[in-house]
């Protein structure tokens, strides 16, 4: 520093007065800067070292020209015990560390730990049934059904409904029309006994409905649908839903199913590829009803309510042609629900 008579004053000779600031905190260079005699590092790395309360000059840098890298700070912090190594299952997170705040991790260790649970009840049953079903050759048949008439009929039923405890939905109509189609194609309402190579044609139409509950997937069934009205099916379906949600289904509610409906569309899916509920030979996945453009006979575009259905069948005993004919019969009953009146008893 050059002063009055060009005399060079050593920093050691400068003594700041008690009440006067020299404009700088100290004439001695900070040990954390990139200055001669200090370690090279970026501002971000120096800031990280400061968070741990570590002097950058204490760290041996592994970068070019001895530059201190982020990894050097983290490794040094671990070696000094000011933070701990966080072991993660993901390879991209190996080496991640957590700051310690008053002796406690910022994130709980349990946040990253694997957890093991024992499957019970419905979930354990699903493991067994789906493992068996996966060994069976499936044939899947996809069809779309026009639900315009069904939408109008359901709206009429709901408008005329005087019982507030009953809520009309599409599913009871689909179940009843399915039963009608099964009467014409009983092969889809059968079961296969693999040990004896026998097919058992079931008398009652015990149509199961897959239900996702907090306790797992369960498939109760509506007994003897061919003898029930749509209103009776609606009430029984509501009862099964209520019992399933409370985990109070009886063995009788679950046993004896002959064919299964999986109404995945109630959640939001368009298509499904369901696995059989053995020993049944058929299962049907229902997509959600959606408005789509279609052409009439004069090639004019109009909006139509369309549902996609996927029929899964045991290809060991049911051929594709039978599935197609059965689906055509069911489709005609859904698209023209007035035809149900001709077959109802």
Short mmCIF file of C-alpha atoms in Angstrom, two decimals:
data_model
loop_
_atom_site.label_atom_id
_atom_site.label_comp_id
_atom_site.label_asym_id
_atom_site.label_seq_id
_atom_site.Cartn_x
_atom_site.Cartn_y
_atom_site.Cartn_z
CA UNK A 1 0.00 0.00 0.00
CA UNK A 2 1.47 3.36 -1.03
CA UNK A 3 0.83 6.26 1.32
CA UNK A 4 1.89 9.93 1.63
CA UNK A 5 5.64 9.60 1.05
CA UNK A 6 5.37 6.44 -1.05
CA UNK A 7 6.30 4.35 1.92
CA UNK A 8 5.24 0.67 1.70
CA UNK A 9 3.38 -0.34 4.78
CA UNK A 10 3.20 -3.99 5.75
CA UNK A 11 -0.21 -5.34 6.59
CA UNK A 12 1.26 -6.48 9.90
CA UNK A 13 1.84 -2.85 10.87
CA UNK A 14 -1.77 -1.78 10.25
CA UNK A 15 -3.75 -1.72 13.46
CA UNK A 16 -7.34 -0.54 13.06
CA UNK A 17 -8.52 1.92 15.68
CA UNK A 18 -11.26 0.89 18.04
CA UNK A 19 -13.94 3.20 16.58
CA UNK A 20 -12.94 3.34 12.92
CA UNK A 21 -13.38 0.76 10.16
CA UNK A 22 -10.80 0.35 7.44
CA UNK A 23 -13.50 -0.73 4.96
CA UNK A 24 -12.44 -4.35 5.01
CA UNK A 25 -12.99 -7.06 7.60
CA UNK A 26 -9.36 -8.09 7.65
CA UNK A 27 -6.14 -7.50 5.79
CA UNK A 28 -5.62 -11.22 5.82
CA UNK A 29 -7.04 -13.09 2.81
CA UNK A 30 -9.90 -15.47 3.48
CA UNK A 31 -8.84 -19.06 3.56
CA UNK A 32 -11.97 -20.07 1.54
CA UNK A 33 -11.24 -18.02 -1.58
CA UNK A 34 -9.47 -19.05 -4.76
CA UNK A 35 -6.32 -17.17 -3.79
CA UNK A 36 -2.65 -18.02 -3.65
CA UNK A 37 -2.06 -20.42 -0.83
CA UNK A 38 -5.72 -21.62 -0.85
CA UNK A 39 -7.38 -24.66 -2.50
CA UNK A 40 -9.06 -24.18 -5.85
CA UNK A 41 -12.84 -24.70 -5.82
CA UNK A 42 -16.04 -23.34 -7.28
CA UNK A 43 -18.43 -21.11 -5.29
CA UNK A 44 -20.95 -23.97 -5.11
CA UNK A 45 -18.37 -26.30 -3.59
CA UNK A 46 -17.27 -23.64 -1.08
CA UNK A 47 -20.88 -23.09 -0.14
CA UNK A 48 -21.35 -26.85 0.39
CA UNK A 49 -18.27 -26.96 2.63
CA UNK A 50 -19.63 -24.01 4.58
CA UNK A 51 -22.89 -25.87 5.17
CA UNK A 52 -20.94 -28.65 6.84
CA UNK A 53 -18.77 -26.20 8.79
CA UNK A 54 -15.61 -27.40 7.01
CA UNK A 55 -12.67 -25.28 5.88
CA UNK A 56 -12.00 -25.83 2.20
CA UNK A 57 -8.24 -25.81 2.88
CA UNK A 58 -8.53 -28.92 5.01
CA UNK A 59 -9.71 -30.98 2.05
CA UNK A 60 -7.38 -32.67 -0.44
CA UNK A 61 -8.77 -31.99 -3.90
CA UNK A 62 -8.87 -34.73 -6.54
CA UNK A 63 -9.71 -32.46 -9.46
CA UNK A 64 -7.42 -30.88 -12.00
CA UNK A 65 -4.56 -28.92 -10.37
CA UNK A 66 -5.79 -30.09 -6.97
CA UNK A 67 -9.21 -28.50 -7.37
CA UNK A 68 -11.65 -29.50 -4.64
CA UNK A 69 -14.73 -31.18 -6.07
CA UNK A 70 -18.18 -31.74 -4.58
CA UNK A 71 -17.36 -35.42 -4.04
CA UNK A 72 -14.26 -34.44 -2.07
CA UNK A 73 -16.34 -32.34 0.31
CA UNK A 74 -18.94 -35.09 0.76
CA UNK A 75 -16.33 -37.79 1.36
CA UNK A 76 -14.47 -35.56 3.82
CA UNK A 77 -17.70 -34.78 5.66
CA UNK A 78 -18.44 -38.49 5.96
CA UNK A 79 -14.93 -39.22 7.26
CA UNK A 80 -15.30 -36.52 9.90
CA UNK A 81 -18.71 -37.80 10.98
CA UNK A 82 -20.58 -34.57 10.29
CA UNK A 83 -22.91 -36.37 7.88
CA UNK A 84 -23.70 -39.95 7.04
CA UNK A 85 -23.72 -42.03 3.89
CA UNK A 86 -27.26 -42.77 2.65
CA UNK A 87 -27.53 -46.23 1.17
CA UNK A 88 -30.08 -46.32 -1.65
CA UNK A 89 -31.32 -49.10 -3.88
CA UNK A 90 -31.08 -46.93 -6.99
CA UNK A 91 -27.63 -46.83 -8.55
CA UNK A 92 -28.09 -43.20 -9.52
CA UNK A 93 -28.44 -42.25 -5.85
CA UNK A 94 -25.38 -44.10 -4.55
CA UNK A 95 -23.19 -41.70 -2.61
CA UNK A 96 -26.00 -39.36 -1.64
CA UNK A 97 -25.55 -37.95 1.84
CA UNK A 98 -27.81 -36.17 4.24
CA UNK A 99 -27.00 -33.15 6.35
CA UNK A 100 -27.29 -33.67 10.04
CA UNK A 101 -29.27 -31.08 11.91
CA UNK A 102 -28.87 -31.22 15.67
CA UNK A 103 -27.95 -34.88 15.40
CA UNK A 104 -31.03 -35.84 13.34
CA UNK A 105 -31.26 -36.56 9.61
CA UNK A 106 -33.20 -34.07 7.53
CA UNK A 107 -35.00 -37.05 5.97
CA UNK A 108 -35.97 -40.07 8.02
CA UNK A 109 -34.00 -43.23 7.23
CA UNK A 110 -37.24 -45.19 6.85
CA UNK A 111 -38.08 -43.03 3.84
CA UNK A 112 -35.56 -45.00 1.75
CA UNK A 113 -35.93 -48.43 3.30
CA UNK A 114 -37.62 -51.39 1.59
CA UNK A 115 -40.70 -52.74 3.31
CA UNK A 116 -41.99 -56.29 3.28
CA UNK A 117 -45.64 -57.16 3.84
CA UNK A 118 -47.37 -60.52 4.05
CA UNK A 119 -50.24 -60.99 1.61
CA UNK A 120 -53.41 -62.16 3.31
CA UNK A 121 -57.06 -62.79 2.53
CA UNK A 122 -58.22 -61.70 -0.91
CA UNK A 123 -54.68 -60.78 -2.02
CA UNK A 124 -53.32 -64.23 -1.19
CA UNK A 125 -56.24 -65.83 -3.06
CA UNK A 126 -55.51 -63.63 -6.07
CA UNK A 127 -51.88 -64.83 -6.15
CA UNK A 128 -53.03 -68.44 -6.31
CA UNK A 129 -55.83 -67.96 -8.85
CA UNK A 130 -53.85 -65.73 -11.21
CA UNK A 131 -50.81 -68.03 -11.12
CA UNK A 132 -53.04 -70.90 -12.26
CA UNK A 133 -54.80 -68.77 -14.88
CA UNK A 134 -51.48 -67.66 -16.39
CA UNK A 135 -50.83 -71.27 -17.44
CA UNK A 136 -54.03 -71.47 -19.49
CA UNK A 137 -54.00 -70.51 -23.21
CA UNK A 138 -56.30 -67.50 -23.57
CA UNK A 139 -58.21 -66.31 -26.60
CA UNK A 140 -59.25 -62.63 -26.49
CA UNK A 141 -61.98 -61.15 -28.66
CA UNK A 142 -62.50 -57.39 -28.81
CA UNK A 143 -65.77 -55.75 -29.81
CA UNK A 144 -67.38 -52.33 -29.52
CA UNK A 145 -71.03 -51.89 -28.64
CA UNK A 146 -73.26 -48.90 -29.33
CA UNK A 147 -74.94 -47.89 -26.07
CA UNK A 148 -77.11 -45.01 -27.28
CA UNK A 149 -80.38 -46.83 -26.57
CA UNK A 150 -79.06 -48.14 -23.27
CA UNK A 151 -78.12 -44.61 -22.17
CA UNK A 152 -81.63 -43.37 -22.92
CA UNK A 153 -83.22 -46.32 -21.11
CA UNK A 154 -81.04 -45.84 -18.03
CA UNK A 155 -81.89 -42.11 -17.95
CA UNK A 156 -85.61 -42.92 -18.13
CA UNK A 157 -85.32 -45.43 -15.29
CA UNK A 158 -83.45 -42.94 -13.13
CA UNK A 159 -85.95 -40.13 -13.83
CA UNK A 160 -88.86 -42.38 -12.88
CA UNK A 161 -87.10 -43.74 -9.82
CA UNK A 162 -89.05 -43.09 -6.61
CA UNK A 163 -86.76 -45.11 -4.33
CA UNK A 164 -83.81 -42.92 -3.28
CA UNK A 165 -81.90 -45.97 -2.03
CA UNK A 166 -81.63 -47.32 -5.57
CA UNK A 167 -79.24 -45.90 -8.13
CA UNK A 168 -79.64 -47.21 -11.66
CA UNK A 169 -76.42 -47.90 -13.57
CA UNK A 170 -75.51 -49.59 -16.84
CA UNK A 171 -74.09 -52.72 -15.24
CA UNK A 172 -77.39 -54.46 -14.33
CA UNK A 173 -78.57 -54.06 -17.94
CA UNK A 174 -75.32 -55.56 -19.20
CA UNK A 175 -75.57 -58.43 -16.72
CA UNK A 176 -79.15 -59.28 -17.67
CA UNK A 177 -78.47 -59.13 -21.41
CA UNK A 178 -75.34 -61.25 -20.86
CA UNK A 179 -77.48 -63.91 -19.20
CA UNK A 180 -79.80 -63.90 -22.19
CA UNK A 181 -76.88 -64.48 -24.53
CA UNK A 182 -75.55 -67.29 -22.32
CA UNK A 183 -78.87 -69.12 -22.70
CA UNK A 184 -78.15 -69.38 -26.41
CA UNK A 185 -74.42 -70.14 -26.01
CA UNK A 186 -74.12 -72.28 -22.84
CA UNK A 187 -70.50 -73.19 -23.59
CA UNK A 188 -69.48 -69.77 -22.23
CA UNK A 189 -71.26 -70.62 -18.96
CA UNK A 190 -69.32 -73.80 -18.29
CA UNK A 191 -66.25 -74.99 -16.41
CA UNK A 192 -63.41 -77.26 -17.48
CA UNK A 193 -62.11 -80.17 -15.41
CA UNK A 194 -58.56 -80.62 -16.64
CA UNK A 195 -57.88 -83.91 -14.82
CA UNK A 196 -60.71 -85.73 -16.62
CA UNK A 197 -60.97 -83.56 -19.75
CA UNK A 198 -64.64 -82.87 -19.00
CA UNK A 199 -66.68 -79.73 -19.59
CA UNK A 200 -69.48 -79.06 -17.12
CA UNK A 201 -72.34 -76.95 -18.50
CA UNK A 202 -73.59 -74.93 -15.54
CA UNK A 203 -77.36 -74.63 -15.02
CA UNK A 204 -77.55 -71.31 -13.13
CA UNK A 205 -76.07 -68.12 -14.51
CA UNK A 206 -74.04 -67.07 -11.46
CA UNK A 207 -72.40 -63.99 -12.93
CA UNK A 208 -69.42 -62.73 -10.95
CA UNK A 209 -68.42 -59.07 -10.79
CA UNK A 210 -64.79 -58.27 -9.98
CA UNK A 211 -64.56 -55.65 -7.24
CA UNK A 212 -61.44 -53.77 -6.17
CA UNK A 213 -61.52 -53.17 -2.42
CA UNK A 214 -59.02 -51.92 0.15
CA UNK A 215 -58.60 -55.54 1.15
CA UNK A 216 -57.78 -56.70 -2.40
CA UNK A 217 -59.60 -57.99 -5.48
CA UNK A 218 -62.67 -60.11 -4.83
CA UNK A 219 -65.25 -61.62 -7.21
CA UNK A 220 -68.67 -62.17 -5.62
CA UNK A 221 -71.39 -63.42 -7.93
CA UNK A 222 -75.08 -62.76 -8.48
CA UNK A 223 -76.90 -66.08 -8.28
CA UNK A 224 -79.36 -67.34 -10.94
CA UNK A 225 -79.42 -64.16 -12.99
CA UNK A 226 -81.73 -65.74 -15.58
CA UNK A 227 -84.48 -65.70 -12.92
CA UNK A 228 -83.93 -62.11 -11.76
CA UNK A 229 -85.33 -58.82 -13.01
CA UNK A 230 -83.06 -55.86 -13.74
CA UNK A 231 -84.29 -54.20 -10.54
CA UNK A 232 -83.46 -57.31 -8.49
CA UNK A 233 -80.00 -57.43 -10.07
CA UNK A 234 -79.51 -53.75 -9.16
CA UNK A 235 -80.35 -54.39 -5.51
CA UNK A 236 -78.18 -57.50 -5.25
CA UNK A 237 -75.26 -55.73 -6.89
CA UNK A 238 -75.56 -52.88 -4.37
CA UNK A 239 -75.61 -55.39 -1.50
CA UNK A 240 -72.49 -57.16 -2.75
CA UNK A 241 -70.68 -53.84 -3.17
CA UNK A 242 -71.55 -52.83 0.38
CA UNK A 243 -70.49 -56.18 1.85
CA UNK A 244 -67.24 -56.21 -0.14
CA UNK A 245 -66.27 -52.70 0.98
CA UNK A 246 -66.74 -53.79 4.61
CA UNK A 247 -64.90 -57.10 4.08
CA UNK A 248 -68.03 -58.97 5.13
CA UNK A 249 -68.71 -61.16 2.09
CA UNK A 250 -69.69 -64.71 2.96
CA UNK A 251 -68.29 -67.82 1.31
CA UNK A 252 -71.66 -68.28 -0.42
CA UNK A 253 -71.32 -64.82 -2.01
CA UNK A 254 -67.98 -65.78 -3.58
CA UNK A 255 -68.36 -69.47 -4.43
CA UNK A 256 -70.18 -70.96 -7.39
CA UNK A 257 -69.47 -68.35 -10.09
CA UNK A 258 -69.92 -69.43 -13.71
CA UNK A 259 -68.65 -66.40 -15.67
CA UNK A 260 -67.02 -63.11 -14.62
CA UNK A 261 -67.39 -59.45 -15.57
CA UNK A 262 -64.48 -57.06 -14.91
CA UNK A 263 -65.84 -53.52 -15.03
CA UNK A 264 -62.49 -51.74 -15.41
CA UNK A 265 -64.29 -48.88 -17.17
CA UNK A 266 -65.72 -47.74 -13.82
CA UNK A 267 -62.19 -46.60 -12.99
CA UNK A 268 -61.32 -45.25 -16.42
CA UNK A 269 -59.84 -47.82 -18.79
CA UNK A 270 -60.93 -48.30 -22.41
CA UNK A 271 -59.64 -51.84 -22.98
CA UNK A 272 -58.68 -54.82 -20.86
CA UNK A 273 -57.04 -58.18 -21.34
CA UNK A 274 -58.47 -60.19 -18.42
CA UNK A 275 -57.27 -63.53 -17.07
CA UNK A 276 -59.74 -66.31 -16.41
CA UNK A 277 -61.25 -66.93 -13.01
CA UNK A 278 -60.74 -70.70 -13.11
CA UNK A 279 -62.42 -73.13 -13.48
CA UNK A 280 -64.64 -70.77 -15.50
CA UNK A 281 -63.98 -70.73 -19.23
CA UNK A 282 -64.88 -67.09 -19.96
CA UNK A 283 -64.36 -63.62 -18.55
CA UNK A 284 -65.37 -60.23 -19.93
CA UNK A 285 -63.67 -56.85 -19.43
CA UNK A 286 -65.81 -53.73 -19.85
CA UNK A 287 -64.27 -50.41 -20.83
CA UNK A 288 -65.77 -47.04 -20.03
CA UNK A 289 -68.60 -45.65 -22.16
CA UNK A 290 -67.32 -42.73 -24.22
CA UNK A 291 -68.69 -40.37 -26.85
CA UNK A 292 -67.12 -41.07 -30.24
CA UNK A 293 -67.89 -39.93 -33.82
CA UNK A 294 -69.62 -42.51 -36.01
CA UNK A 295 -71.20 -42.60 -39.48
CA UNK A 296 -74.86 -43.26 -40.19
CA UNK A 297 -76.18 -44.97 -43.34
CA UNK A 298 -75.97 -41.68 -45.25
CA UNK A 299 -72.34 -41.18 -44.18
CA UNK A 300 -73.23 -38.32 -41.87
CA UNK A 301 -71.14 -38.02 -38.71
CA UNK A 302 -72.98 -38.22 -35.39
CA UNK A 303 -71.89 -38.67 -31.72
CA UNK A 304 -72.38 -42.14 -30.30
CA UNK A 305 -71.94 -43.70 -26.85
CA UNK A 306 -69.48 -46.59 -27.35
CA UNK A 307 -68.25 -49.23 -24.93
CA UNK A 308 -65.39 -51.62 -25.70
CA UNK A 309 -65.72 -55.17 -24.44
CA UNK A 310 -63.03 -57.86 -24.39
CA UNK A 311 -64.07 -61.49 -24.06
CA UNK A 312 -61.35 -63.77 -22.73
CA UNK A 313 -61.91 -67.50 -23.18
CA UNK A 314 -60.17 -70.76 -22.35
CA UNK A 315 -58.89 -71.70 -25.80
CA UNK A 316 -58.57 -75.34 -24.78
CA UNK A 317 -62.35 -75.78 -24.90
CA UNK A 318 -63.78 -72.61 -26.51
CA UNK A 319 -63.02 -71.70 -30.13
CA UNK A 320 -62.91 -68.20 -31.58
CA UNK A 321 -66.02 -68.64 -33.74
CA UNK A 322 -68.15 -69.50 -30.72
CA UNK A 323 -66.89 -66.44 -28.87
CA UNK A 324 -67.65 -64.21 -31.87
CA UNK A 325 -71.21 -65.53 -32.26
CA UNK A 326 -71.85 -65.21 -28.54
CA UNK A 327 -70.56 -61.64 -28.56
CA UNK A 328 -72.76 -60.74 -31.54
CA UNK A 329 -75.81 -62.03 -29.68
CA UNK A 330 -74.95 -60.06 -26.56
CA UNK A 331 -74.22 -56.95 -28.65
CA UNK A 332 -77.64 -57.06 -30.33
CA UNK A 333 -79.40 -57.24 -26.95
CA UNK A 334 -77.43 -54.27 -25.58
CA UNK A 335 -77.90 -52.12 -28.68
CA UNK A 336 -81.63 -52.94 -28.79
CA UNK A 337 -82.63 -53.40 -25.14
CA UNK A 338 -86.29 -53.71 -26.13
CA UNK A 339 -85.40 -57.22 -27.39
CA UNK A 340 -84.94 -58.25 -23.77
CA UNK A 341 -88.71 -58.11 -23.37
CA UNK A 342 -89.09 -60.94 -25.89
CA UNK A 343 -86.97 -63.32 -23.80
CA UNK A 344 -87.71 -62.30 -20.22
CA UNK A 345 -89.68 -64.72 -18.08
#
